[in-house]
Coordinates of C-alpha atoms and ligand atoms in Angstrom, one line a residue:
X1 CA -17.9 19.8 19.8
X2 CA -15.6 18.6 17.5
X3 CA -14.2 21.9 16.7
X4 CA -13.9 22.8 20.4
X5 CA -11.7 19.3 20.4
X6 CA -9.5 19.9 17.6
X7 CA -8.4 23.9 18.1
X8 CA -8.4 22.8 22.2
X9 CA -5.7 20.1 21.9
X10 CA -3.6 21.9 19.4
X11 CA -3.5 24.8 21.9
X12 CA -1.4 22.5 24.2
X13 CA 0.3 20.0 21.7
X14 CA 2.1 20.6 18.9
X15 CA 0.0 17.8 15.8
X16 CA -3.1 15.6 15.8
X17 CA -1.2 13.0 14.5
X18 CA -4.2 10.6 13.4
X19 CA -7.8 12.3 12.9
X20 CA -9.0 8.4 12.8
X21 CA -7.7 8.2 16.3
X22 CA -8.4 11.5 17.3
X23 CA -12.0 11.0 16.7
X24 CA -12.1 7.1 18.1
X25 CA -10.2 8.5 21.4
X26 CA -13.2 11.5 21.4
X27 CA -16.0 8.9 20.4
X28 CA -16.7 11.4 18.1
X29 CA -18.1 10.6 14.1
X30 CA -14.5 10.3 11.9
X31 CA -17.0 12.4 8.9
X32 CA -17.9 14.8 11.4
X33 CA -13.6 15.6 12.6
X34 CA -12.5 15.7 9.0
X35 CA -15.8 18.6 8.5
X36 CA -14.8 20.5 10.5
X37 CA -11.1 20.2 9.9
X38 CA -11.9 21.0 6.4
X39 CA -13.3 24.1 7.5
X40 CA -11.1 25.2 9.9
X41 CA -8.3 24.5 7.3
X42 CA -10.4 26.9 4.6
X43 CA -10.0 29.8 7.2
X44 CA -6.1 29.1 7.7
X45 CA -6.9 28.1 11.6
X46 CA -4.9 24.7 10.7
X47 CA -3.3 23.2 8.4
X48 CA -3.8 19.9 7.7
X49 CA -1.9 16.8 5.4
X50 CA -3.9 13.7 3.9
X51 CA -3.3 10.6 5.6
X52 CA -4.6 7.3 3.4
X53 CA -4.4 3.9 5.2
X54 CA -5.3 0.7 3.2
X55 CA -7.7 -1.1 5.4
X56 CA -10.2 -4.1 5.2
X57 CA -13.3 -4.2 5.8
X58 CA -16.0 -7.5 5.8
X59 CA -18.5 -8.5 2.9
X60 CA -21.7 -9.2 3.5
X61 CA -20.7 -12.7 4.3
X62 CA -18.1 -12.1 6.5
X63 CA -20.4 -10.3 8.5
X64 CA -23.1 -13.0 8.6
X65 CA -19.8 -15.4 10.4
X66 CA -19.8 -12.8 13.0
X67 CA -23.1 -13.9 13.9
X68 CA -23.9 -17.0 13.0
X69 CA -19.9 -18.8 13.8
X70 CA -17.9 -19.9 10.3
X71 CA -19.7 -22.6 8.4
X72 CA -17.0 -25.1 9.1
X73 CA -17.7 -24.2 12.9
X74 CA -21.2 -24.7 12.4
X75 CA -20.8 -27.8 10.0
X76 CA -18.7 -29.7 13.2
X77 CA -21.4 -28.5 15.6
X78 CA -24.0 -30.6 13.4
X79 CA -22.2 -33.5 14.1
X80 CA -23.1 -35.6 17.0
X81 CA -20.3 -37.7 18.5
X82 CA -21.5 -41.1 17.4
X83 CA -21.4 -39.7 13.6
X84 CA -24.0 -38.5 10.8
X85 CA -25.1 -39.5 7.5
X86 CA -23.8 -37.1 5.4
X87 CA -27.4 -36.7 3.5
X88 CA -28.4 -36.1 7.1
X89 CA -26.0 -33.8 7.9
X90 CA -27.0 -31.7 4.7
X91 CA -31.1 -31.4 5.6
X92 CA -29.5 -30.2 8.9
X93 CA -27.3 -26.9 7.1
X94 CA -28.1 -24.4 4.8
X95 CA -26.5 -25.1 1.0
X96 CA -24.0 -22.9 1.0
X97 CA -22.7 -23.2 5.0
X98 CA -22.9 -27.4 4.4
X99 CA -20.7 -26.7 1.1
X100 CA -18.2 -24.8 2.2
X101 CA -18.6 -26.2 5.8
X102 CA -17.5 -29.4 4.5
X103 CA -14.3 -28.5 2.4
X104 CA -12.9 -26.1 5.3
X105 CA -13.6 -28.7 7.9
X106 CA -12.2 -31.2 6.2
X107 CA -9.2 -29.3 5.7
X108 CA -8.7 -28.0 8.9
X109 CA -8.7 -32.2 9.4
X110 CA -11.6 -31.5 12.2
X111 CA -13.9 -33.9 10.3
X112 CA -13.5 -37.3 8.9
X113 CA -15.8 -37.7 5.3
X114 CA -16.6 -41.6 5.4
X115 CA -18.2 -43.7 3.1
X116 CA -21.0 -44.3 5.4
X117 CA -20.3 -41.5 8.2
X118 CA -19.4 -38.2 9.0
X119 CA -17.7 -38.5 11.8
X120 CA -15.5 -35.8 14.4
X121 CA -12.1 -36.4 14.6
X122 CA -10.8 -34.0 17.3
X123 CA -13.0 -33.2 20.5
X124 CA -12.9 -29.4 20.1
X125 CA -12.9 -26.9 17.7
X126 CA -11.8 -23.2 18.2
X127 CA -14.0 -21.2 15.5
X128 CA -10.7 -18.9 14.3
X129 CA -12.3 -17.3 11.1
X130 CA -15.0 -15.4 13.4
X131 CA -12.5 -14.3 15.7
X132 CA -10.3 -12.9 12.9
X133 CA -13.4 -11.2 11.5
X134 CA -14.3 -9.9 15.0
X135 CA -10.9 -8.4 14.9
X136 CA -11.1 -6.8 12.0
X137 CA -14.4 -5.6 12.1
X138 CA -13.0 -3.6 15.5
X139 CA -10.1 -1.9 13.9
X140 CA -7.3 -4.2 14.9
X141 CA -4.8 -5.5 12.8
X142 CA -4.4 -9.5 11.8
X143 CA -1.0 -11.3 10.5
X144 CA -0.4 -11.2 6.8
X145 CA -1.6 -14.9 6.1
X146 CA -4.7 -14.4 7.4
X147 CA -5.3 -11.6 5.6
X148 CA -4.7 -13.5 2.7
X149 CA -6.7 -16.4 3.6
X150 CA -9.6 -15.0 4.6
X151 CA -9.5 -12.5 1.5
X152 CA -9.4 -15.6 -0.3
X153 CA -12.4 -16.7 0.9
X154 CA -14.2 -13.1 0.0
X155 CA -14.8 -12.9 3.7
X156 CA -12.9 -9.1 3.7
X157 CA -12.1 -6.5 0.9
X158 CA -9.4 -4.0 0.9
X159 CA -11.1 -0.2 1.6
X160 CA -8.6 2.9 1.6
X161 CA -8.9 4.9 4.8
X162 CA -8.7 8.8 4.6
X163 CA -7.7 10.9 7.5
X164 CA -5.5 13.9 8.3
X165 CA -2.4 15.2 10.3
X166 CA -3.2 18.6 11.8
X167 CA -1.2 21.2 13.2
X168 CA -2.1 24.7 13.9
X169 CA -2.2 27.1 10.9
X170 CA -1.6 31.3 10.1
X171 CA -4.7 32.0 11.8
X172 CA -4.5 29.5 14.9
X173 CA -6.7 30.8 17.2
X174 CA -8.1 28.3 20.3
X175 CA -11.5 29.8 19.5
X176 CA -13.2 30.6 15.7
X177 CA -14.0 34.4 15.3
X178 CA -17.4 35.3 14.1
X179 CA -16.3 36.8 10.8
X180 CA -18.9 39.2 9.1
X181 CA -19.8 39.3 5.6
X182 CA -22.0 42.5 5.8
X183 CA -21.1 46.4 6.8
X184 CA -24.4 47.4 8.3
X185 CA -25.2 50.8 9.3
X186 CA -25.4 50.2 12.9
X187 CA -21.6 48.9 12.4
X188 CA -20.7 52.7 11.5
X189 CA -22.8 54.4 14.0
X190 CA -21.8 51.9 16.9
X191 CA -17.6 52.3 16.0
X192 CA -18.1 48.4 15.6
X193 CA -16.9 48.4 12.6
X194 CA -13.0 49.0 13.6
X195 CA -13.0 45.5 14.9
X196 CA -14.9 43.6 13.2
X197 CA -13.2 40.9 11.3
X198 CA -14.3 40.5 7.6
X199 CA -14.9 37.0 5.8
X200 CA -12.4 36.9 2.6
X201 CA -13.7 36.9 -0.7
X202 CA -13.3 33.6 -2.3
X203 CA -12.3 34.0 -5.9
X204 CA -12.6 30.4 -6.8
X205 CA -16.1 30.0 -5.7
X206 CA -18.8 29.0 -8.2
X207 CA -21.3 31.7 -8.5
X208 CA -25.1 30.3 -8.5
X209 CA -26.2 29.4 -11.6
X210 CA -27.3 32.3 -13.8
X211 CA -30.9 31.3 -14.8
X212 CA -32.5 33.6 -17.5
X213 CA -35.4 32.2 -19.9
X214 CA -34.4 30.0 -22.4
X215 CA -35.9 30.1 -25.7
X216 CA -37.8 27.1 -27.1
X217 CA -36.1 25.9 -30.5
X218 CA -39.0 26.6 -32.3
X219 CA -38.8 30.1 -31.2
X220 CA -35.1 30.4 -31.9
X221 CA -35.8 29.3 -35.4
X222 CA -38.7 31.6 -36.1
X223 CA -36.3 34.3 -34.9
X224 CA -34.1 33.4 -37.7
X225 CA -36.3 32.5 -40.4
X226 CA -38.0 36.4 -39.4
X227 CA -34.4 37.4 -40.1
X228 CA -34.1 36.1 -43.6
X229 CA -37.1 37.4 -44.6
X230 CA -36.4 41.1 -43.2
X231 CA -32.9 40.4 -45.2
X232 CA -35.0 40.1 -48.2
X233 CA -37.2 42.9 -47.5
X234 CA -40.3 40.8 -46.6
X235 CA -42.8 42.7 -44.0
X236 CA -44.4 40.4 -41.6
X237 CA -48.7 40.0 -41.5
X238 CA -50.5 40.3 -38.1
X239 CA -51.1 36.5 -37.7
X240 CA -52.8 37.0 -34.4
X241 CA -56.0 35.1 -34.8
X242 CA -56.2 31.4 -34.2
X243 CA -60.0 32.0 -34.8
X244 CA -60.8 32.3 -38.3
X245 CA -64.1 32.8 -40.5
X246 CA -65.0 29.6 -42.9
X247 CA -64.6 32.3 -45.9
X248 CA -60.9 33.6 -45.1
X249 CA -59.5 30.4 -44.4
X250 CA -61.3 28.5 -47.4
X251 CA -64.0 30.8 -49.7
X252 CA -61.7 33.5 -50.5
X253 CA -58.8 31.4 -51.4
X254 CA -61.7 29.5 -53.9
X255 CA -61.6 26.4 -52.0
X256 CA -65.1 25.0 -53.0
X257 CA -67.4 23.8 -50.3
X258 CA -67.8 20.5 -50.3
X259 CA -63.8 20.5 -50.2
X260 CA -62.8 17.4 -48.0
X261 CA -60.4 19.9 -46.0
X262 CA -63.3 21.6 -45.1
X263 CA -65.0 18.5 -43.2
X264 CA -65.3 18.4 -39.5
X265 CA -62.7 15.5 -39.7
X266 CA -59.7 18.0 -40.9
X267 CA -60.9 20.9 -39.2
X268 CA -61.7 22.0 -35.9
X269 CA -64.8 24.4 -36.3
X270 CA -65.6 26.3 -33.2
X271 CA -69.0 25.9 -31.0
X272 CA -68.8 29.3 -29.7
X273 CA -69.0 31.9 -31.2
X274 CA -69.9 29.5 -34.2
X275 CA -70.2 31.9 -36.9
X276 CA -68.9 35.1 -37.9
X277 CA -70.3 38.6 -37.6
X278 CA -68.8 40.6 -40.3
X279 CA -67.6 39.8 -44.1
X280 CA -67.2 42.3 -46.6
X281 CA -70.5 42.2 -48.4
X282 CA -69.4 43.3 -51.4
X283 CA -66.3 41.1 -51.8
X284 CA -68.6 38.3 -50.4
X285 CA -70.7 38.4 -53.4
X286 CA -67.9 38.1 -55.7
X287 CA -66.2 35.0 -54.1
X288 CA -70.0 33.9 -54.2
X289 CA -69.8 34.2 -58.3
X290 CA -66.6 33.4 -58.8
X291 CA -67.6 29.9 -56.9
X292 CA -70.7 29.4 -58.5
X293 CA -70.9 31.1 -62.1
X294 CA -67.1 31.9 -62.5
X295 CA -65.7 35.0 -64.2
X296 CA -62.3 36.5 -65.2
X297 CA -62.3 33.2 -67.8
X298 CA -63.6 30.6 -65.7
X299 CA -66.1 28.5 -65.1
X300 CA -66.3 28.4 -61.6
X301 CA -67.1 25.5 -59.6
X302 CA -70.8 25.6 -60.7
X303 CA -72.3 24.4 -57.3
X304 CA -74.8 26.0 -54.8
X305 CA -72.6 28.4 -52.9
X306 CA -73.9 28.8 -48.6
X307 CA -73.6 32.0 -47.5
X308 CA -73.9 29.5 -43.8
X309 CA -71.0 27.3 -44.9
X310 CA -68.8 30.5 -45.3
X311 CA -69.5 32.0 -41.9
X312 CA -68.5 29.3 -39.8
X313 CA -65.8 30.1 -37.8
X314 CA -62.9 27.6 -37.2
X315 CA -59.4 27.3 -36.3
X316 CA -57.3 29.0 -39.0
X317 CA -55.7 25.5 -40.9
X318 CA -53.4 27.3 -42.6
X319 CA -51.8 31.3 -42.5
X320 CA -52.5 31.7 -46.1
X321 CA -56.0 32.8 -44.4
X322 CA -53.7 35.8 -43.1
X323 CA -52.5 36.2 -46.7
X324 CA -55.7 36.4 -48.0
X325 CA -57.1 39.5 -45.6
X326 CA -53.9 40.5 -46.5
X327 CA -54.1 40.4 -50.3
X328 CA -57.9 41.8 -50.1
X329 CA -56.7 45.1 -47.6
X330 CA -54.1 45.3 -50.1
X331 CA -56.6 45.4 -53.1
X332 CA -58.8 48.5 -51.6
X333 CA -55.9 50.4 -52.5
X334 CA -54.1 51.9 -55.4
X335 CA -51.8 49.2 -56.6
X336 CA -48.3 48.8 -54.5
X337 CA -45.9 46.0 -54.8
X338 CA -45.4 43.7 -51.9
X339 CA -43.3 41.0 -50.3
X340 CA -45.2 39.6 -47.1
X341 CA -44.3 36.6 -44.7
X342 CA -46.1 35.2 -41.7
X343 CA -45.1 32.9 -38.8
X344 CA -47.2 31.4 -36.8
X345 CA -49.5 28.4 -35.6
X346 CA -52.2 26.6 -37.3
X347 CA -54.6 23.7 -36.4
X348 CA -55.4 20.7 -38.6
X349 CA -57.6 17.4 -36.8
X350 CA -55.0 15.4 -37.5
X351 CA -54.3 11.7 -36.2
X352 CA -51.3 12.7 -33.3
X353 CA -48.6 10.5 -34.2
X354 CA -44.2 10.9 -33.7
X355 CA -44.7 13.1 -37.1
X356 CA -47.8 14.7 -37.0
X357 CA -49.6 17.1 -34.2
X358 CA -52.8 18.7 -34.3
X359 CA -51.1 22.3 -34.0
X360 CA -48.4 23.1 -36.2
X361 CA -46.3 26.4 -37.4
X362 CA -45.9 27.7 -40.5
X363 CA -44.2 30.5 -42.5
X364 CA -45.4 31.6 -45.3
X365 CA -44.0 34.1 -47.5
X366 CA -45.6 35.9 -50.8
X367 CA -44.6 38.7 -53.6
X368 CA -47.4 40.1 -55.1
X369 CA -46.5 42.5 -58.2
X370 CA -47.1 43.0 -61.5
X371 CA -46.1 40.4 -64.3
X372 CA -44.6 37.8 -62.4
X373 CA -44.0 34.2 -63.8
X374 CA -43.1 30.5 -62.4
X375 CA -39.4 31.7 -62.7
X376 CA -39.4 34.7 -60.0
X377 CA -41.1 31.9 -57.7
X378 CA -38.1 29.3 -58.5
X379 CA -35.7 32.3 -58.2
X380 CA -37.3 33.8 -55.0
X381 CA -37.6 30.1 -53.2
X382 CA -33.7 29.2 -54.8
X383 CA -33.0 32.6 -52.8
X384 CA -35.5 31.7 -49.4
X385 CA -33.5 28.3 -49.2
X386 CA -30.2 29.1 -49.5
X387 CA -30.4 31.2 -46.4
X388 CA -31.2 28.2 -45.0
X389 CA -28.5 26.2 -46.2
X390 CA -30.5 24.3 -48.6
X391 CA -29.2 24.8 -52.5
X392 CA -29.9 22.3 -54.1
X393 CA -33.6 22.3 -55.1
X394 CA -36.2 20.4 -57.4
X395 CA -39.6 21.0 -57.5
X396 CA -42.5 19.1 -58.2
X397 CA -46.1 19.9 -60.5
X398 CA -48.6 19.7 -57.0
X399 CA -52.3 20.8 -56.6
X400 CA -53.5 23.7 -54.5
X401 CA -57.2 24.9 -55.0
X402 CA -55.8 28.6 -54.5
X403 CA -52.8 28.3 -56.9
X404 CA -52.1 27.5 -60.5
X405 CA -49.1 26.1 -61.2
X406 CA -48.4 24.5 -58.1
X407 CA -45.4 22.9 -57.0
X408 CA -44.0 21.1 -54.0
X409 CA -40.4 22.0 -53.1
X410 CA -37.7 19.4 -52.5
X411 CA -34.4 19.7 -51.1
X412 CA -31.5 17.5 -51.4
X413 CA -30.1 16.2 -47.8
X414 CA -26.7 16.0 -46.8
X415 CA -26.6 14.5 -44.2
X416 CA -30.0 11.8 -45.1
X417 CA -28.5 11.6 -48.7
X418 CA -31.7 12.0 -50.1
X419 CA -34.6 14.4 -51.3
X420 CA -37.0 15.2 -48.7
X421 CA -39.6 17.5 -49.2
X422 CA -39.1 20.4 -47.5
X423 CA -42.5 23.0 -48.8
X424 CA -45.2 23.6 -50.8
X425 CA -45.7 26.6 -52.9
X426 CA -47.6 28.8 -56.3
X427 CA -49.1 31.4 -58.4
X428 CA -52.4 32.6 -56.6
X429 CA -55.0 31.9 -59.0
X430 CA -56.9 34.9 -60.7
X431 CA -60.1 33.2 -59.5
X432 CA -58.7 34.0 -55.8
X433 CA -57.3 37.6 -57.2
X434 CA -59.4 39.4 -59.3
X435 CA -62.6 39.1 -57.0
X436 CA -60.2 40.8 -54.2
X437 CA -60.0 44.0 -56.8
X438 CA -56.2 43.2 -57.5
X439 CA -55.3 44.7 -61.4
X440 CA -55.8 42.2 -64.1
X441 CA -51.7 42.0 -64.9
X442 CA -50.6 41.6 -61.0
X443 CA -49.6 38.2 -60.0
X444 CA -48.9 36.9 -56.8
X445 CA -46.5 34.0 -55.8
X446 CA -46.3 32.5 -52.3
X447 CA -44.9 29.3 -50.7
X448 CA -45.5 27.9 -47.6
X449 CA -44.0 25.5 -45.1
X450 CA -43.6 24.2 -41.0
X451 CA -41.4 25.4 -39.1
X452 CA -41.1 22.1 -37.0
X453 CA -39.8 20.1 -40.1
X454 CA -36.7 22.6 -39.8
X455 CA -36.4 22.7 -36.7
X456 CA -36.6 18.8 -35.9
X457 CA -33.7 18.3 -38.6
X458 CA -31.5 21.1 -37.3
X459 CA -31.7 20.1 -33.5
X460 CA -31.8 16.3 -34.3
X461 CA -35.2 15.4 -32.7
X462 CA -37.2 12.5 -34.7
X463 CA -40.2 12.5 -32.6
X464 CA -42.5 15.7 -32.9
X465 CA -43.4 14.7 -29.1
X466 CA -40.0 16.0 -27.9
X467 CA -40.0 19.2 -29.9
X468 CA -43.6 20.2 -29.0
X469 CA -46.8 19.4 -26.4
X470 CA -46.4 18.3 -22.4
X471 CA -43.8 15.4 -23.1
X472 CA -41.1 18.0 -23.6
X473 CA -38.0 18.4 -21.3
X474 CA -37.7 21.7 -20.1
X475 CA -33.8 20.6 -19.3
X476 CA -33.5 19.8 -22.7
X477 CA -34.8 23.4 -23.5
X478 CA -32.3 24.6 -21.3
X479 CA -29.2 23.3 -22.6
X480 CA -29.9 23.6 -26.6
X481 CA -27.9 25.1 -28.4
X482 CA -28.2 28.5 -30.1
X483 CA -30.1 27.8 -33.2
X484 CA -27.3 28.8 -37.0
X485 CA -29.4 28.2 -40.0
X486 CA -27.2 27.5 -42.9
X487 CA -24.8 25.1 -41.2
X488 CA -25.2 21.6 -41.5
Ligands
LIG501 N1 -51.2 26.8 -47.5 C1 -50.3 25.8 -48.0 C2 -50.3 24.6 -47.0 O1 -51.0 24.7 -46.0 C3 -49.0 26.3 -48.3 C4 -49.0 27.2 -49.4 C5 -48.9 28.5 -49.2 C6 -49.0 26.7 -50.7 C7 -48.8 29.4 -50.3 C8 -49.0 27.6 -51.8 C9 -48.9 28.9 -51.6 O2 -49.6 23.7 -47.2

């Protein structure tokens, strides 16, 4: 309807000089007029020039007096002829009408504030604030002071009005063509498509939002760390089993028994299938020595070692279960150097907190070759770290049941100006080495760490919550940034 109107009247006259008027004229919505002349004007059927108008429009308060008279009106009205206490005249009003009633009738002179009396002093009052509001709230204009006054009084506020001038543009035309935005066949085969009209490409449009996937930080991060180590000519393990046997995880890596990581408390063991179906017997009976009798120059752990304990099946607590297959497969062989790494996750029954999470990931990495010392492992984590950005190292004598020395790896902060610990890391121990089959003179240093501790630090995220679980914001993993290890 409102399109009908505009392109109808400009056929015979020249301008719509006012939309506001145009539509008021029409009684049609002012929104609906300037819709459709925005429209029209995108297709060149009009052109069109802004028209802004300072207005005024009531407050909430104003629009009460409307209703309800001014509250000096209403104060006067209170007032019988013969007079009123004025306490009286207060239980009579609300608050705020008998305050400002009082002050504006009083100034007006309508009402005389004695001692003992209110009294009237004129017969008739004319209530002139509503009628101004009346008139404004209908469009019509007021004289200047009253405008003031009753702005004054926060009765009105100013509001800009926005319209339009409109005269007919390029592509006037009383009625809109249909324009098409597909060629179909049946155009062709009809001859249609001679006259058909096109709609014009609109160069400045924005396109819908590309959506692709978007890769979780902890996933960008991995995909660099996996960089580093193919850089350094590591080979990745197959880390995918969550499920892991009792003697991977813990026996082959001569972690005794009664080990308190090996409680129900730090471990999740599984109910079904809760025990393993296949070791390697022969290797099985090794570990089984080397725990109980020792060998290779040591003394074991002289205990009762349960062919039971080692068959339970858990969820892998850390990769160096992976590692260890690893090592083992790696032993049935005639000797080869290797570099290995590993990403992925591991369980722990952990206490949840902003830090901590049952699941974690870690990377691992390990050389295993002949006659290596403490020093290749400081050289080849001094190496690991700087690809990460983090030079300046310290380490730290630690205990690991599978490695001898151990050490925990710091790195100095930038940013936090201080040393936080950043991995953990050692020599496998020949108790863990020599059972596997691996030659008396080969050595193998490893180091592990998380790859949330990274991560959190590189994307700024101090709750582990954020980074990992159901309280994460998928926006968030939207708009991250691409993940650049070795700048901070
Ligand atoms: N497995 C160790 C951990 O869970 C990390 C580590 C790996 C330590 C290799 C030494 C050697 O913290």
């Amino acid at each position: 309807m409102a399109e009908e109107a505009i392109l109808g009247y400009l056929q015979h006259n020249e301008e719509i000089k006012d939309s506001g008027e145009f539509a008021a004229e029409r009684n049609i919505d002012h929104n609906e007029i300037v819709n459709v002349i925005k429209s029209l004007h995108g297709f060149r059927y009009v052109d069109a020039e802004d028209i802004k108008r300072e207005t005024w429009v009531l407050t909430d308060e104003g629009k009460t007096y409307t209703a309800t008279g001014s509250p000096e009106f209403q104060l006067f009205n209170a007032i019988p002829p013969e007079g009123i206490p004025k306490d009286e005249l207060q239980k009579k009003l609300d608050p705020s009408v008998f305050k400002i009633g009082c002050a504006q009738a009083a100034k007006n002179k309508w009402v005389e504030m004695g001692k003992q009396l209110v009294t009237r002093k004129v017969q008739n009052v004319d209530d002139k604030v509503k009628g101004l509001l009346l008139q404004i709230q209908q469009g019509q204009g007021i004289g200047s002071d009253d405008i003031k006054a009753l702005k004054a009084r926060k009765l009105i506020v100013p509001q800009t009005w926005k319209g339009y001038s409109v005269r007919k543009g390029p592509n006037y035309a009383p009625k809109r063509k249909q324009v098409v935005t597909d060629l179909t066949r049946e155009n062709f085969q009809s001859g249609e498509w001679k006259e058909l009209e096109f709609k014009e490409y609109n160069y400045s449009a924005k396109g819908a939002p590309l959506e692709g996937g978007h890769l979780h930080p902890l996933l960008k991060v991995r995909a660099q760390l996996k960089q580093i180590f193919l850089c350094m000519g590591f080979e990745e393990m197959p880390t995918n089993n969550f499920v892991e046997s009792s003697f991977w995880n813990f026996d082959a890596l001569f972690q005794p028994q009664q080990h308190p990581a090996r409680d129900s408390h730090d471990t999740f063991f599984l109910d079904a299938p809760s025990t393993t179906k296949r070791l390697p017997e022969d290797y099985v009976e090794r570990v089984k020595q080397i725990h109980e009798t020792g060998g290779y120059e040591s003394r074991g752990y002289v205990y009762d070692w349960k062919r039971e304990e080692a068959n339970k099946n858990l969820l892998r607590t850390h990769t160096t279960a992976v590692s260890s297959r690893m090592l083992y497969q790696l032993a049935q062989k005639p000797f080869a150097p290797k570099k290995y790494f590993s990403i992925d996750r591991v369980f722990r029954n952990e206490a949840v907190d902003r830090t901590h999470l049952a699941e974690f990931h870690q990377i691992e990495g390990l050389v295993c070759d002949r006659g290596l010392t403490l020093c290749d492992l400081i050289g080849v984590l001094h190496d690991f770290f700087s690809h990460l950005g983090m030079t300046k190292l310290k380490f730290k004598p630690a205990y690991n049941p599978y490695t001898e020395p151990s050490m925990e790896i710091f790195s100095y902060h930038e940013g936090f100006k201080k040393w936080v610990e950043v991995g953990n890391s050692g020599m496998f121990r020949p108790e863990m080495l020599r059972p596997m089959g691996l030659p008396e003179d080969v050595q193998v240093i490893a180091w592990g760490l998380s790859l949330e501790r990274p991560t959190m630090i590189l994307y700024g995220i101090d709750n582990i919550r954020d980074l990992f679980g159901p309280k994460v914001d998928l926006g968030l993993i939207k708009k991250n940034s691409i993940c650049r290890l070795g700048i901070n």
